[in-house]
Every structure is written in C-alpha cells, then in structure tokens.
Coordinates of N, CA and C in Angstrom, one line a residue:
M275 N 0.8 -1.2 0.0 CA 0.0 0.0 0.0 C 0.9 1.2 0.0
K276 N 0.6 2.2 -0.9 CA 1.3 3.4 -0.9 C 0.4 4.6 -1.0
F277 N 0.8 5.7 -0.3 CA 0.1 6.9 -0.4 C 0.8 7.8 -1.4
M278 N 0.1 8.7 -2.0 CA 0.7 9.8 -2.9 C 0.5 11.1 -2.1
A279 N 1.5 12.0 -2.2 CA 1.4 13.3 -1.5 C 1.1 14.4 -2.5
A280 N 0.3 15.4 -2.1 CA -0.1 16.5 -2.9 C 1.1 17.4 -3.2
K281 N 2.0 17.5 -2.3 CA 3.2 18.4 -2.5 C 4.4 17.7 -2.0
P282 N 5.6 18.2 -2.3 CA 6.8 17.6 -1.7 C 6.7 17.6 -0.2
V283 N 7.3 16.5 0.4 CA 7.2 16.4 1.9 C 8.6 16.4 2.5
I284 N 8.7 17.2 3.6 CA 9.9 17.3 4.3 C 9.7 16.8 5.7
L285 N 10.6 15.9 6.2 CA 10.6 15.5 7.6 C 11.6 16.4 8.3
A286 N 11.2 17.2 9.3 CA 12.1 18.1 10.0 C 12.7 17.4 11.2
S287 N 13.4 16.3 11.0 CA 13.9 15.5 12.0 C 15.1 14.6 11.5
G288 N 16.1 14.5 12.3 CA 17.2 13.6 11.9 C 17.1 12.2 12.5
S289 N 16.0 12.0 13.2 CA 15.8 10.7 13.9 C 15.6 9.5 12.8
P290 N 16.5 8.5 12.9 CA 16.3 7.4 12.0 C 15.0 6.6 12.3
R291 N 14.5 6.7 13.5 CA 13.2 6.0 13.9 C 12.0 6.7 13.2
R292 N 12.0 8.1 13.2 CA 10.9 8.8 12.6 C 11.0 8.6 11.1
K293 N 12.2 8.6 10.5 CA 12.4 8.4 9.1 C 11.8 7.0 8.7
E294 N 12.1 6.0 9.5 CA 11.6 4.7 9.2 C 10.0 4.6 9.2
L295 N 9.5 5.2 10.2 CA 8.0 5.2 10.4 C 7.3 6.0 9.3
L296 N 7.8 7.2 8.9 CA 7.2 8.0 7.9 C 7.3 7.2 6.5
G297 N 8.4 6.5 6.4 CA 8.6 5.7 5.2 C 7.5 4.6 5.0
L298 N 6.8 4.2 6.0 CA 5.7 3.3 5.9 C 4.6 3.8 5.0
L299 N 4.5 5.1 4.8 CA 3.4 5.6 4.0 C 3.7 5.6 2.5
G300 N 4.9 5.3 2.2 CA 5.2 5.0 0.8 C 5.6 6.2 -0.2
F301 N 5.4 7.4 0.3 CA 5.7 8.5 -0.6 C 7.1 9.0 -0.3
P302 N 7.8 9.6 -1.3 CA 9.2 10.1 -1.1 C 9.1 11.3 -0.2
F303 N 10.2 11.5 0.6 CA 10.3 12.7 1.4 C 11.8 13.0 1.6
E304 N 12.0 14.3 1.9 CA 13.3 14.8 2.2 C 13.5 15.0 3.7
I305 N 14.7 14.9 4.2 CA 15.0 15.1 5.6 C 15.8 16.4 5.7
I306 N 15.3 17.4 6.5 CA 16.0 18.6 6.7 C 15.9 18.9 8.2
L307 N 17.0 18.9 8.9 CA 17.0 19.1 10.4 C 16.6 20.6 10.7
S308 N 15.9 20.7 11.8 CA 15.4 22.0 12.1 C 16.4 22.9 12.8
Q309 N 17.3 22.3 13.5 CA 18.3 23.1 14.3 C 17.7 23.9 15.5
V310 N 16.5 23.5 15.9 CA 15.8 24.2 17.0 C 16.2 23.6 18.3
S311 N 16.5 24.4 19.3 CA 16.9 23.9 20.6 C 15.7 23.2 21.2
E312 N 15.9 22.1 21.9 CA 14.8 21.3 22.6 C 14.6 21.8 24.0
N313 N 15.3 22.9 24.4 CA 15.1 23.4 25.8 C 14.1 24.6 25.9
L314 N 13.0 24.4 25.2 CA 11.9 25.4 25.3 C 11.5 25.5 26.8
A315 N 11.3 26.8 27.3 CA 10.8 27.0 28.6 C 9.4 26.5 28.7
I316 N 9.1 25.6 29.7 CA 7.8 25.0 29.8 C 6.8 26.0 30.4
G317 N 7.2 26.9 31.3 CA 6.3 27.9 31.9 C 5.1 27.2 32.4
D318 N 3.9 27.7 32.0 CA 2.6 27.2 32.5 C 2.0 26.2 31.6
M319 N 2.8 25.7 30.6 CA 2.2 24.8 29.7 C 2.2 23.4 30.3
D320 N 1.1 22.6 29.9 CA 1.1 21.2 30.3 C 2.0 20.4 29.3
R321 N 2.1 19.1 29.5 CA 2.9 18.2 28.7 C 2.5 18.3 27.2
K322 N 1.2 18.2 26.9 CA 0.8 18.2 25.5 C 1.1 19.6 24.9
Q323 N 0.8 20.7 25.6 CA 1.1 22.0 25.0 C 2.6 22.2 24.8
Y324 N 3.4 21.7 25.7 CA 4.8 21.8 25.6 C 5.4 21.1 24.3
V325 N 5.0 19.8 24.1 CA 5.5 19.1 23.0 C 4.9 19.6 21.7
E326 N 3.7 20.0 21.7 CA 3.1 20.6 20.5 C 3.8 21.9 20.1
A327 N 4.1 22.7 21.1 CA 4.8 24.0 20.9 C 6.2 23.7 20.3
L328 N 6.9 22.7 20.8 CA 8.2 22.4 20.3 C 8.2 21.8 18.9
A329 N 7.2 20.9 18.7 CA 7.0 20.4 17.4 C 6.7 21.5 16.3
K330 N 5.9 22.4 16.8 CA 5.5 23.6 15.9 C 6.8 24.4 15.6
E331 N 7.6 24.6 16.6 CA 8.9 25.4 16.3 C 9.8 24.7 15.3
K332 N 9.9 23.4 15.5 CA 10.8 22.6 14.6 C 10.2 22.6 13.2
T333 N 8.9 22.5 13.1 CA 8.2 22.5 11.8 C 8.4 23.9 11.1
M334 N 8.1 24.9 11.8 CA 8.2 26.3 11.2 C 9.6 26.7 10.9
A335 N 10.6 26.2 11.6 CA 12.0 26.5 11.3 C 12.4 26.0 9.9
V336 N 11.9 24.9 9.5 CA 12.2 24.3 8.2 C 11.2 24.9 7.2
A337 N 9.9 25.1 7.6 CA 8.9 25.6 6.6 C 9.2 27.0 6.1
Q338 N 9.9 27.8 7.0 CA 10.2 29.2 6.6 C 11.1 29.2 5.3
L339 N 11.9 28.2 5.1 CA 12.8 28.1 4.0 C 12.2 27.2 2.8
H340 N 11.1 26.5 3.1 CA 10.5 25.6 2.2 C 9.0 25.7 2.3
D341 N 8.4 26.9 2.0 CA 7.0 27.1 2.3 C 6.1 26.5 1.2
S342 N 6.6 25.9 0.2 CA 5.7 25.3 -0.8 C 5.6 23.8 -0.5
A343 N 6.2 23.3 0.6 CA 6.2 21.9 0.9 C 5.3 21.6 2.1
I344 N 5.0 20.3 2.3 CA 4.4 19.8 3.5 C 5.5 19.5 4.4
V345 N 5.6 20.2 5.6 CA 6.7 19.9 6.5 C 6.1 19.2 7.8
I346 N 6.8 18.2 8.2 CA 6.3 17.4 9.4 C 7.4 17.5 10.4
G347 N 7.1 18.0 11.6 CA 8.0 18.0 12.7 C 7.5 17.3 13.9
S348 N 8.3 16.8 14.8 CA 7.8 16.1 16.0 C 8.8 16.2 17.1
D349 N 8.3 16.0 18.3 CA 9.1 16.0 19.5 C 8.4 15.1 20.5
T350 N 9.3 14.4 21.3 CA 8.8 13.4 22.3 C 9.4 13.7 23.7
I351 N 8.6 13.7 24.7 CA 9.1 13.8 26.1 C 8.6 12.7 26.9
V352 N 9.4 12.4 28.0 CA 9.1 11.4 29.0 C 8.8 12.1 30.3
S353 N 7.8 11.8 31.0 CA 7.5 12.5 32.3 C 7.0 11.5 33.3
L354 N 7.4 11.8 34.6 CA 7.0 11.0 35.7 C 6.8 11.9 36.9
D355 N 5.6 11.9 37.5 CA 5.2 12.7 38.6 C 5.5 14.2 38.4
G356 N 5.2 14.6 37.2 CA 5.3 16.1 36.9 C 6.7 16.5 36.4
R357 N 7.7 15.6 36.5 CA 9.0 15.9 36.1 C 9.3 15.4 34.6
I358 N 9.9 16.2 33.8 CA 10.2 15.9 32.4 C 11.6 15.3 32.4
Y359 N 11.8 14.2 31.6 CA 13.0 13.5 31.4 C 13.5 13.7 30.0
P360 N 14.3 14.6 29.7 CA 14.8 14.8 28.3 C 15.8 13.8 27.9
K361 N 16.5 14.1 26.8 CA 17.7 13.3 26.5 C 18.8 13.5 27.5
P362 N 19.4 12.4 28.0 CA 20.4 12.6 29.1 C 21.6 13.4 28.6
E363 N 22.2 14.2 29.5 CA 23.4 14.9 29.1 C 24.7 14.1 29.2
D364 N 24.7 13.0 30.0 CA 25.8 12.2 30.2 C 25.4 10.8 30.7
A365 N 26.3 9.9 30.8 CA 26.0 8.5 31.3 C 25.5 8.5 32.7
E366 N 26.0 9.4 33.6 CA 25.5 9.4 34.9 C 24.0 9.8 35.0
E367 N 23.7 10.8 34.2 CA 22.3 11.2 34.2 C 21.4 10.2 33.6
A368 N 21.9 9.5 32.6 CA 21.1 8.4 32.0 C 20.8 7.3 33.0
K369 N 21.8 6.9 33.8 CA 21.6 5.9 34.9 C 20.6 6.4 35.9
R370 N 20.7 7.7 36.3 CA 19.7 8.2 37.2 C 18.3 8.2 36.7
F371 N 18.1 8.6 35.5 CA 16.8 8.6 34.8 C 16.2 7.1 34.9
L372 N 17.0 6.2 34.5 CA 16.5 4.8 34.5 C 16.2 4.2 35.9
Q373 N 17.0 4.6 36.8 CA 16.8 4.2 38.2 C 15.4 4.8 38.7
E374 N 15.1 6.0 38.3 CA 13.9 6.7 38.7 C 12.7 6.1 38.0
L375 N 12.9 5.7 36.7 CA 11.8 5.2 36.0 C 11.5 3.7 36.3
S376 N 12.5 3.0 36.9 CA 12.4 1.6 37.3 C 11.2 1.4 38.2
N377 N 10.4 0.4 37.9 CA 9.3 0.0 38.8 C 8.2 1.0 38.9
N378 N 8.1 1.9 37.9 CA 7.1 3.0 37.8 C 6.5 3.0 36.5
T379 N 5.3 3.7 36.4 CA 4.6 4.0 35.2 C 4.8 5.4 34.8
H380 N 5.4 5.7 33.6 CA 5.6 7.1 33.2 C 4.8 7.3 31.9
T381 N 4.8 8.6 31.6 CA 4.0 9.0 30.4 C 5.0 9.5 29.3
V382 N 4.7 9.0 28.1 CA 5.5 9.4 26.9 C 4.5 10.3 26.1
T383 N 4.9 11.5 25.8 CA 4.0 12.4 25.1 C 4.8 12.8 23.8
T384 N 4.2 12.6 22.7 CA 4.8 12.9 21.4 C 3.9 14.0 20.7
G385 N 4.5 15.1 20.3 CA 3.7 16.1 19.6 C 4.2 16.1 18.2
V386 N 3.2 16.5 17.3 CA 3.5 16.5 15.8 C 3.0 17.8 15.3
G387 N 3.8 18.4 14.4 CA 3.4 19.6 13.6 C 3.3 19.3 12.2
I388 N 2.3 19.8 11.5 CA 2.2 19.6 10.0 C 2.0 21.0 9.4
Y389 N 2.9 21.4 8.6 CA 2.9 22.7 7.9 C 2.4 22.5 6.5
V390 N 1.4 23.4 6.1 CA 1.0 23.5 4.7 C 0.3 24.8 4.5
N391 N 0.6 25.4 3.4 CA 0.0 26.7 3.0 C 0.0 27.8 4.1
G392 N 1.2 27.9 4.8 CA 1.3 29.0 5.7 C 0.9 28.7 7.2
E393 N 0.3 27.6 7.4 CA -0.2 27.3 8.8 C 0.4 25.9 9.3
V394 N 0.5 25.8 10.6 CA 0.9 24.6 11.2 C -0.3 24.0 12.0
V395 N -0.6 22.8 11.7 CA -1.6 22.0 12.5 C -0.8 21.2 13.5
T396 N -1.2 21.1 14.8 CA -0.5 20.3 15.7 C -1.4 19.3 16.4
F397 N -0.9 18.2 16.9 CA -1.6 17.3 17.7 C -0.6 16.5 18.6
S398 N -1.1 15.9 19.6 CA -0.2 15.1 20.4 C -0.8 13.8 20.9
V399 N 0.0 12.8 21.2 CA -0.5 11.5 21.7 C 0.3 11.2 23.0
E400 N -0.5 10.7 23.9 CA 0.1 10.2 25.2 C 0.0 8.7 25.4
T401 N 1.1 8.1 25.8 CA 1.1 6.7 26.1 C 1.7 6.4 27.4
K402 N 1.1 5.5 28.1 CA 1.7 5.1 29.5 C 2.6 3.9 29.3
V403 N 3.8 4.0 29.9 CA 4.7 2.9 29.8 C 5.1 2.5 31.2
T404 N 5.0 1.2 31.6 CA 5.4 0.7 32.9 C 6.7 -0.1 32.8
F405 N 7.7 0.3 33.6 CA 8.9 -0.4 33.7 C 8.9 -1.4 34.8
R406 N 9.5 -2.6 34.5 CA 9.7 -3.5 35.6 C 10.8 -3.0 36.5
K407 N 11.1 -3.7 37.6 CA 12.2 -3.3 38.5 C 13.5 -3.6 37.8
L408 N 14.3 -2.6 37.7 CA 15.6 -2.8 37.0 C 16.8 -2.9 38.0
D409 N 17.7 -3.8 37.7 CA 18.8 -3.9 38.6 C 20.0 -3.1 38.0
M410 N 20.9 -2.7 38.8 CA 22.0 -1.8 38.3 C 22.9 -2.4 37.3
A411 N 23.0 -3.7 37.3 CA 23.9 -4.4 36.3 C 23.3 -4.2 34.9
L412 N 21.9 -4.3 34.8 CA 21.2 -4.1 33.6 C 21.3 -2.7 33.1
I413 N 21.1 -1.7 34.0 CA 21.2 -0.3 33.7 C 22.6 0.1 33.2
D414 N 23.6 -0.4 34.0 CA 25.0 -0.1 33.6 C 25.3 -0.6 32.2
A415 N 24.9 -1.8 31.9 CA 25.2 -2.4 30.7 C 24.5 -1.7 29.5
Y416 N 23.3 -1.3 29.8 CA 22.6 -0.6 28.7 C 23.2 0.8 28.5
V417 N 23.5 1.5 29.5 CA 24.1 2.9 29.4 C 25.4 2.8 28.7
A418 N 26.2 1.7 29.0 CA 27.5 1.5 28.4 C 27.4 1.3 26.9
S419 N 26.3 0.8 26.5 CA 26.1 0.5 25.0 C 26.0 1.8 24.2
G420 N 25.7 2.9 24.9 CA 25.5 4.2 24.2 C 24.1 4.5 23.7
D421 N 23.2 3.5 23.8 CA 21.9 3.6 23.1 C 21.0 4.7 23.7
P422 N 21.1 4.9 25.1 CA 20.1 5.9 25.6 C 20.5 7.3 25.4
M423 N 21.7 7.6 24.9 CA 22.1 9.0 24.9 C 21.4 10.0 24.0
D424 N 20.7 9.5 23.0 CA 20.0 10.4 22.1 C 18.5 10.2 22.2
K425 N 18.1 9.7 23.3 CA 16.6 9.3 23.5 C 16.0 10.0 24.7
A426 N 14.9 10.6 24.6 CA 14.2 11.1 25.8 C 13.9 10.0 26.8
G427 N 14.2 10.3 28.1 CA 14.0 9.4 29.1 C 15.1 8.3 29.2
A428 N 16.1 8.4 28.3 CA 17.3 7.6 28.3 C 17.0 6.1 28.0
Y429 N 16.0 5.9 27.1 CA 15.8 4.6 26.6 C 15.1 4.6 25.3
G430 N 15.3 3.5 24.5 CA 14.6 3.4 23.3 C 13.7 2.1 23.3
I431 N 12.4 2.2 23.2 CA 11.5 1.1 23.3 C 11.7 0.1 22.1
Q432 N 12.3 0.6 21.0 CA 12.4 -0.2 19.8 C 13.8 -0.9 19.8
T433 N 14.7 -0.6 20.8 CA 16.0 -1.2 20.9 C 16.0 -2.0 22.2
A434 N 17.2 -2.1 22.8 CA 17.4 -3.0 24.0 C 16.6 -2.4 25.2
G435 N 16.1 -1.1 25.1 CA 15.3 -0.6 26.1 C 14.0 -1.3 26.3
A436 N 13.6 -2.1 25.2 CA 12.4 -2.9 25.3 C 12.4 -3.9 26.5
L437 N 13.7 -4.3 26.9 CA 13.8 -5.2 28.0 C 13.4 -4.7 29.3
F438 N 13.2 -3.3 29.4 CA 12.7 -2.7 30.6 C 11.2 -2.7 30.8
V439 N 10.5 -2.9 29.7 CA 9.1 -2.6 29.6 C 8.2 -3.8 30.1
D440 N 7.4 -3.5 31.1 CA 6.5 -4.5 31.6 C 5.1 -4.4 30.9
K441 N 4.7 -3.1 30.6 CA 3.4 -2.9 30.0 C 3.4 -1.6 29.3
I442 N 2.6 -1.5 28.2 CA 2.4 -0.3 27.5 C 0.9 -0.1 27.3
E443 N 0.4 1.1 27.5 CA -1.0 1.4 27.3 C -1.1 2.6 26.3
G444 N -1.4 2.3 25.1 CA -1.5 3.4 24.1 C -0.7 3.1 22.8
D445 N -0.2 4.1 22.1 CA 0.4 4.0 20.8 C 1.9 3.7 20.9
Y446 N 2.3 2.5 20.6 CA 3.7 2.1 20.6 C 4.5 3.0 19.7
H447 N 4.0 3.3 18.5 CA 4.8 4.1 17.6 C 5.0 5.6 18.1
A448 N 4.1 6.0 18.9 CA 4.3 7.4 19.5 C 5.5 7.3 20.4
V449 N 5.6 6.2 21.1 CA 6.8 6.1 22.0 C 8.1 6.0 21.2
V450 N 8.0 5.3 20.1 CA 9.2 5.3 19.2 C 9.6 6.7 18.7
G451 N 8.5 7.5 18.5 CA 8.8 8.9 18.1 C 7.9 9.5 17.1
L452 N 7.0 8.7 16.5 CA 6.0 9.3 15.5 C 4.8 8.5 15.5
P453 N 3.6 9.0 16.0 CA 2.4 8.3 15.9 C 1.8 8.2 14.5
I454 N 2.4 7.2 13.8 CA 2.2 7.2 12.3 C 0.8 7.0 11.9
A455 N 0.0 6.2 12.6 CA -1.4 6.0 12.2 C -2.2 7.3 12.3
K456 N -2.0 8.0 13.4 CA -2.8 9.3 13.6 C -2.3 10.3 12.6
L457 N -0.9 10.3 12.4 CA -0.4 11.3 11.4 C -1.0 11.0 10.0
A458 N -1.1 9.8 9.6 CA -1.7 9.5 8.3 C -3.1 9.9 8.2
A459 N -3.9 9.7 9.3 CA -5.3 10.2 9.4 C -5.4 11.7 9.2
Y460 N -4.5 12.4 9.9 CA -4.5 13.9 9.8 C -4.1 14.3 8.4
L461 N -3.1 13.7 7.8 CA -2.7 14.1 6.4 C -3.8 13.8 5.4
Q462 N -4.5 12.7 5.6 CA -5.7 12.4 4.7 C -6.8 13.4 5.0
G463 N -7.1 13.7 6.2 CA -8.1 14.6 6.6 C -7.9 16.0 6.0
L464 N -6.6 16.4 5.9 CA -6.3 17.7 5.4 C -6.2 17.7 3.8
G465 N -6.4 16.5 3.3 CA -6.3 16.4 1.8 C -4.9 16.4 1.3
L466 N -3.9 16.1 2.1 CA -2.5 16.2 1.7 C -2.0 14.9 1.1
I467 N -2.6 13.8 1.4 CA -2.2 12.5 0.9 C -3.4 11.7 0.5
S468 N -3.2 10.8 -0.5 CA -4.3 9.9 -0.9 C -3.7 8.5 -1.3
I469 N -4.5 7.5 -1.2 CA -4.1 6.2 -1.6 C -4.1 6.0 -3.1
G470 N -3.0 5.5 -3.6 CA -2.9 5.0 -5.0 C -2.9 6.1 -6.1
G471 N -3.0 7.3 -5.8 CA -3.0 8.3 -6.9 C -2.8 9.7 -6.4
P472 N -2.4 10.7 -7.2 CA -2.2 12.0 -6.8 C -3.5 12.7 -6.3
V473 N -3.3 13.6 -5.4 CA -4.5 14.3 -4.8 C -4.9 15.4 -5.8
H474 N -6.3 15.5 -6.0 CA -6.8 16.5 -7.0 C -7.5 17.5 -6.2

C-alpha cells in the first residue's frame, strides 16, 4: 500500500526512527534538520502544550525556507510525577533517569506539527509505559552501550530498552517517536495524501 502526497514532503527530524516510520506511508520525502533547541521553557504549559509547541517550532524553522512543501516536525518527552526526562546529558544522568523510571509507570508524550499553506496544525499523543524493576547491572550495561544518549528518558523502546518494559497502554509508535497512524489520518483529513494516486 502506498500513499501519494499532494506536495513535496519534508521531515524536520534527523531521527532514524521517525524516518523509518514515515517511510511506511510510501511517498518520497526529504529530511531537513530544524536546528531548533529542545530546551523550550515549559512555563505554564502542560505536557501536551509543551511538545506541540516544540513540534511547531521545529516545523516552522524548516517551513520558513521551504514554504511550498508539506513539513512534518515532531518532539517526544518522557515524564514521571510532573518531572520531564529529556535526552540525558551524560552517562550518569542516563543511569539516574533509568533508576527513577524503574518499577514505575511514566508518560510518553509525542507532539507533531504539520505545515501546509502558511499554517501549522499540531496534535499530540500520550502513552503510558510501565517499567519492571531494573537492577543496576542491567542499567549499567545498557548505558555503556550508548543507546540511551540520544533518546528522551534515556531509553529506546524499539531497541534494547524494550527489555525494561512490563506494560504499555497506548500507541507504541508514538513512544518510538512518531504516531504514524494518527499522522496518516491527519494528512488524509487535510487532503494532503491519498491512496494510490495524486491528490486532486
């Protein structure tokens, strides 16, 4: 099954995971990194407002230079008890994150921005992930692999981080980094993609 896009599509992310998921829709797209800092001040925003604001910033940063395209940006955060767990700054922080997430249920919130014709539409998806109790030997070995360093919350559910997960409630692909089913529905609803032929 392949979709056709009404305009050129740009993914405003260097994430190989988002690239792979968007590739499931079958249309060609270009990757252009947004260069937007992920340290947006959260202020009075809730989790969904925060990730949607960040996704919008990433989307607009690329769209300003490519305004005739469909630009898709995304951001993912991990949170537990009101605290946000970004990408760890070093191995020690990664270990601390995983120790705190151990034996707890945290929330993964992924925001998506879609730019077309001068406007950005945003949405977000929340998924609950429960970790089993992790021992330090497992945490140390995982952090030593380098895998958690570019991932919110210091783990990747699609890599060895899957070994930590006891239960997931919600959209698995949103935890990976892009809620592809909901994104496809939005793109179809906006008339930006269609199955099997160009959009008229």
